[in-house]
Tab-separated table of C-alpha atoms in Angstrom:
chain	number	residue	atom	x	y	z
A	57	MET	CA	106.040	-132.664	-1.615
A	58	VAL	CA	106.048	-128.912	-2.033
A	59	ALA	CA	105.050	-128.575	1.582
A	60	LYS	CA	108.025	-130.671	2.699
A	61	ILE	CA	110.403	-128.589	0.594
A	62	LEU	CA	108.986	-125.363	2.020
A	63	PHE	CA	109.280	-126.747	5.544
A	64	SER	CA	112.883	-127.806	5.023
A	65	PHE	CA	113.694	-124.445	3.512
A	66	SER	CA	112.106	-122.698	6.476
A	67	VAL	CA	114.151	-124.779	8.922
A	68	LEU	CA	117.357	-124.057	7.003
A	69	LEU	CA	116.575	-120.326	6.828
A	70	PHE	CA	115.860	-120.241	10.563
A	71	PHE	CA	119.109	-122.023	11.306
A	72	LEU	CA	121.141	-119.628	9.155
A	73	LEU	CA	119.495	-116.570	10.698
A	74	HIS	CA	120.026	-117.899	14.204
A	75	CYS	CA	123.715	-118.610	13.570
A	76	SER	CA	124.378	-115.197	12.074
A	77	THR	CA	122.638	-113.503	15.004
A	78	THR	CA	124.649	-115.546	17.494
A	79	LEU	CA	127.909	-114.672	15.754
A	80	ALA	CA	127.000	-110.996	15.647
A	81	GLN	CA	126.304	-111.031	19.383
A	82	GLY	CA	129.649	-112.604	20.336
A	83	PRO	CA	131.453	-111.535	23.559
A	84	ALA	CA	132.611	-107.909	23.612
A	85	ALA	CA	136.346	-107.235	23.599
A	86	ALA	CA	137.796	-106.622	27.048
A	87	PRO	CA	139.031	-103.054	27.635
A	88	ALA	CA	142.769	-102.552	27.309
A	89	PRO	CA	144.514	-102.609	30.694
A	90	PRO	CA	145.433	-99.125	31.921
A	91	GLY	CA	149.078	-98.153	31.659
A	92	PRO	CA	151.227	-97.419	34.702
A	93	THR	CA	150.550	-94.152	36.484
A	94	ASN	CA	153.021	-91.448	35.518
A	95	VAL	CA	152.906	-88.265	37.577
A	96	THR	CA	154.829	-86.070	35.154
A	97	LYS	CA	152.683	-87.145	32.203
A	98	ILE	CA	149.573	-86.215	34.174
A	99	LEU	CA	151.043	-82.769	34.839
A	100	GLU	CA	152.202	-82.392	31.228
A	101	LYS	CA	148.697	-83.149	30.003
A	102	ALA	CA	147.259	-80.565	32.381
A	103	GLY	CA	149.748	-77.919	31.208
A	104	GLN	CA	151.307	-74.930	33.044
A	105	PHE	CA	153.445	-77.065	35.382
A	106	THR	CA	156.749	-76.950	33.484
A	107	VAL	CA	158.937	-75.795	36.385
A	108	PHE	CA	157.502	-78.290	38.857
A	109	ILE	CA	157.971	-81.122	36.338
A	110	ARG	CA	161.584	-80.040	35.779
A	111	LEU	CA	162.218	-80.044	39.522
A	112	MET	CA	160.687	-83.493	39.917
A	113	LYS	CA	162.843	-84.913	37.135
A	114	SER	CA	166.096	-83.238	38.213
A	115	THR	CA	165.695	-84.580	41.755
A	116	GLN	CA	164.334	-87.951	40.500
A	117	GLU	CA	161.346	-87.565	42.801
A	118	ASP	CA	159.151	-88.504	39.842
A	119	VAL	CA	160.817	-91.947	39.769
A	120	THR	CA	160.149	-92.382	43.487
A	121	LEU	CA	156.484	-91.361	43.191
A	122	ASN	CA	155.794	-93.512	40.134
A	123	GLY	CA	157.398	-96.471	41.879
A	124	GLN	CA	155.200	-95.998	44.944
A	125	LEU	CA	152.047	-95.680	42.851
A	126	ASN	CA	152.707	-98.665	40.598
A	127	ASN	CA	154.384	-101.058	43.013
A	128	THR	CA	152.422	-100.472	46.220
A	129	ASN	CA	148.891	-99.705	47.326
A	130	ASN	CA	149.973	-96.509	49.059
A	131	GLY	CA	147.993	-93.410	48.227
A	132	ILE	CA	149.565	-90.040	47.414
A	133	THR	CA	148.338	-86.441	47.351
A	134	ILE	CA	150.304	-83.794	45.447
A	135	PHE	CA	149.992	-80.023	45.691
A	136	ALA	CA	151.334	-78.914	42.302
A	137	PRO	CA	152.447	-75.253	42.008
A	138	SER	CA	151.738	-73.691	38.640
A	139	ASP	CA	154.406	-71.963	36.563
A	140	SER	CA	153.017	-68.601	37.634
A	141	ALA	CA	153.544	-69.666	41.267
A	142	PHE	CA	157.263	-70.138	40.615
A	143	GLN	CA	157.435	-66.864	38.680
A	144	SER	CA	156.167	-65.019	41.749
A	145	LEU	CA	159.203	-66.152	43.763
A	146	LYS	CA	162.060	-63.736	44.252
A	147	SER	CA	164.521	-63.889	41.356
A	148	GLY	CA	167.251	-66.478	41.923
A	149	THR	CA	165.391	-68.266	44.700
A	150	LEU	CA	165.592	-71.743	43.195
A	151	ASN	CA	169.226	-71.290	42.155
A	152	SER	CA	170.129	-70.460	45.749
A	153	ILE	CA	168.928	-73.886	46.954
A	154	ASN	CA	171.277	-76.866	46.825
A	155	ASP	CA	170.270	-80.246	45.387
A	156	GLN	CA	169.128	-81.611	48.736
A	157	GLY	CA	166.999	-78.515	49.316
A	158	LYS	CA	165.366	-78.884	45.900
A	159	ALA	CA	164.515	-82.525	46.608
A	160	GLU	CA	163.029	-81.560	49.971
A	161	LEU	CA	161.057	-78.755	48.316
A	162	VAL	CA	159.389	-81.257	45.959
A	163	GLN	CA	158.822	-83.703	48.817
A	164	PHE	CA	157.184	-80.934	50.850
A	165	HIS	CA	154.441	-80.749	48.191
A	166	VAL	CA	153.665	-84.477	48.520
A	167	ILE	CA	151.458	-86.079	51.185
A	168	PRO	CA	151.977	-89.865	51.519
A	169	THR	CA	148.209	-90.406	51.774
A	170	TYR	CA	145.355	-90.148	49.297
A	171	LEU	CA	143.095	-87.258	50.319
A	172	THR	CA	139.867	-86.115	48.742
A	173	THR	CA	138.784	-82.514	49.139
A	174	SER	CA	136.200	-83.575	51.732
A	175	GLN	CA	138.851	-85.399	53.769
A	176	PHE	CA	140.765	-82.165	54.258
A	177	GLN	CA	138.059	-81.221	56.745
A	178	THR	CA	139.093	-83.972	59.155
A	179	VAL	CA	142.888	-84.210	58.793
A	180	SER	CA	145.167	-83.581	61.769
A	181	ASN	CA	147.626	-80.698	61.526
A	182	PRO	CA	150.436	-80.415	60.828
A	183	LEU	CA	150.281	-82.821	57.897
A	184	THR	CA	153.160	-85.226	57.394
A	185	THR	CA	154.828	-84.678	54.027
A	186	GLN	CA	157.366	-86.748	52.141
A	187	ALA	CA	159.964	-84.286	53.454
A	188	GLY	CA	158.886	-84.805	57.061
A	189	SER	CA	156.899	-82.743	59.549
A	190	GLY	CA	157.268	-80.820	62.783
A	191	ASP	CA	159.305	-77.662	63.264
A	192	ARG	CA	161.379	-78.170	60.099
A	193	PHE	CA	158.446	-78.749	57.730
A	194	GLN	CA	155.163	-77.278	58.911
A	195	LEU	CA	152.178	-77.804	56.609
A	196	ASN	CA	148.705	-77.001	57.916
A	197	VAL	CA	145.433	-77.396	56.038
A	198	THR	CA	142.112	-75.840	56.982
A	199	THR	CA	138.799	-75.654	55.169
A	200	SER	CA	136.210	-72.944	54.840
A	201	GLY	CA	133.161	-74.096	52.909
A	202	ASN	CA	134.525	-75.572	49.684
A	203	SER	CA	137.856	-73.762	50.030
A	204	VAL	CA	140.973	-75.649	51.153
A	205	ASN	CA	143.565	-73.311	52.675
A	206	ILE	CA	147.232	-74.197	53.114
A	207	THR	CA	149.778	-72.475	55.357
A	208	THR	CA	153.465	-73.216	55.961
A	209	GLY	CA	154.551	-70.329	58.159
A	210	LEU	CA	155.864	-68.531	55.072
A	211	THR	CA	153.154	-69.309	52.483
A	212	ASN	CA	149.419	-68.813	52.701
A	213	THR	CA	147.468	-70.109	49.707
A	214	SER	CA	144.555	-72.350	48.744
A	215	VAL	CA	143.771	-75.203	46.376
A	216	SER	CA	142.638	-73.648	43.105
A	217	GLY	CA	141.609	-76.795	41.232
A	218	THR	CA	141.676	-80.579	40.963
A	219	ILE	CA	144.029	-81.819	38.245
A	220	TYR	CA	143.688	-85.569	38.671
A	221	THR	CA	142.156	-88.147	41.010
A	222	ASP	CA	141.749	-91.899	40.672
A	223	GLY	CA	141.318	-93.217	44.211
A	224	GLN	CA	145.057	-93.666	44.787
A	225	LEU	CA	146.549	-90.460	43.436
A	226	ALA	CA	145.150	-86.970	43.889
A	227	VAL	CA	146.806	-83.930	42.287
A	228	TYR	CA	145.640	-80.449	43.253
A	229	GLN	CA	146.785	-77.125	41.822
A	230	VAL	CA	148.116	-74.401	44.091
A	231	ASP	CA	149.004	-70.910	42.898
A	232	LYS	CA	151.898	-70.369	45.312
A	233	VAL	CA	154.996	-72.435	45.973
A	234	LEU	CA	154.703	-74.002	49.430
A	235	GLN	CA	157.818	-72.690	51.164
A	236	PRO	CA	159.005	-74.667	54.197
A	237	ILE	CA	160.577	-72.610	56.965
A	238	ASP	CA	163.597	-74.912	57.143
A	239	ILE	CA	164.662	-74.142	53.555
A	240	PHE	CA	163.601	-70.545	53.001
A	241	THR	CA	164.442	-68.981	56.370
A	242	PRO	CA	168.015	-67.656	56.517
A	243	LYS	CA	170.130	-69.484	59.061
A	244	PRO	CA	171.470	-67.202	61.861
A	245	PRO	CA	175.223	-66.547	61.689
A	246	ALA	CA	177.471	-68.319	64.149
A	247	PRO	CA	177.828	-66.310	67.387
A	248	ALA	CA	181.046	-64.304	67.741
A	249	PRO	CA	183.394	-65.356	70.560
A	250	ALA	CA	182.669	-63.520	73.809
A	251	PRO	CA	185.204	-60.798	74.727
A	252	GLU	CA	187.588	-61.635	77.542
A	253	THR	CA	186.632	-60.219	80.896
A	254	ALA	CA	189.073	-58.557	83.285
A	255	LYS	CA	188.809	-61.611	85.521
A	256	LYS	CA	189.877	-63.929	82.680
A	257	LYS	CA	192.768	-61.626	81.737
A	258	LYS	CA	193.939	-61.610	85.371
A	259	ALA	CA	193.732	-65.399	85.500
A	260	LYS	CA	195.786	-65.684	82.298
A	261	ALA	CA	198.400	-63.332	83.705
A	262	ALA	CA	198.601	-65.415	86.861
A	263	GLU	CA	199.149	-68.516	84.783
A	264	SER	CA	201.987	-66.919	82.754
A	265	PRO	CA	205.481	-68.133	83.758
A	266	VAL	CA	207.513	-65.661	85.853
A	267	VAL	CA	210.945	-64.920	84.410
A	268	PRO	CA	213.512	-64.916	87.227
A	269	LYS	CA	215.663	-61.847	87.575
A	270	ASP	CA	219.391	-62.002	86.941
A	271	VAL	CA	220.482	-61.084	90.493
A	272	ASN	CA	224.187	-61.453	89.786
A	273	GLY	CA	223.932	-59.242	86.746
A	274	ALA	CA	222.175	-56.556	88.775
A	275	GLU	CA	224.891	-56.669	91.437
A	276	ARG	CA	227.634	-56.367	88.804
A	277	PHE	CA	225.817	-53.357	87.343
A	278	ILE	CA	225.661	-51.629	90.769
A	279	GLU	CA	229.325	-52.399	91.517
A	280	SER	CA	230.400	-50.945	88.169
A	281	ASN	CA	228.443	-47.753	88.801
A	282	ASN	CA	230.026	-47.342	92.239
A	283	MET	CA	233.516	-47.593	90.752
A	284	VAL	CA	232.667	-44.938	88.175
A	285	PHE	CA	231.354	-42.583	90.841
A	286	PHE	CA	234.502	-43.230	92.975
A	287	GLY	CA	236.825	-42.409	90.078
A	288	VAL	CA	234.946	-39.249	89.237
A	289	GLY	CA	235.241	-38.153	92.871
A	290	ILE	CA	239.031	-38.602	92.878
A	291	VAL	CA	239.449	-36.637	89.659
A	292	THR	CA	237.284	-33.815	91.023
A	293	ALA	CA	239.333	-33.670	94.251
A	294	ILE	CA	242.672	-33.466	92.349
A	295	LEU	CA	241.437	-30.677	90.107
A	296	SER	CA	240.241	-28.686	93.074
A	297	LEU	CA	243.785	-28.531	94.624
């Protein structure tokens, strides 16, 4: 009898222990889904990109980039100039650019392709940016060891650090603002009109209408003068008598 009680107790104890262990080892909670990618928040977290963030927001390029990242599978690479990079520009440079120029300046820092640092070794120059490519927006990338160099025709700099990378978005720090020739090169003034040559002046004179002479008036003038001379001659003859 005692043996049966002990056996039953043992079975019950085993069952309780087994259940508690099974409950304790229940399925782990799934990780929370990642939030949508936000370029400006990434830059804010990194710090020292205040001016670039302000430019992105004022031109609404941040909305465009976030939409591309969250609604498509397209990759993006951003060269983010630090605040010190903007401070090194000539005073008043940004204020001298109109709204379209500011939008194109931000777009010039964005490559519509995800690029790792190793992929910079095999890219074809000039790179196509969100602003375009070719003569208006020249962006060339070369590598030397682990260094990634960037030239625009006006700017020569290199990537100084990786801010963020997730397989779709790559953000790299640059310590100079990438200046496209199309925006930062003064436009030549309109050419002055060419001076008229002697040949053109002669042609214009030939084309001018000829005013006909008043022949009758000239004859009346001559006749009047003759009468005056005749009268003076008579008076002189009378006085000489």
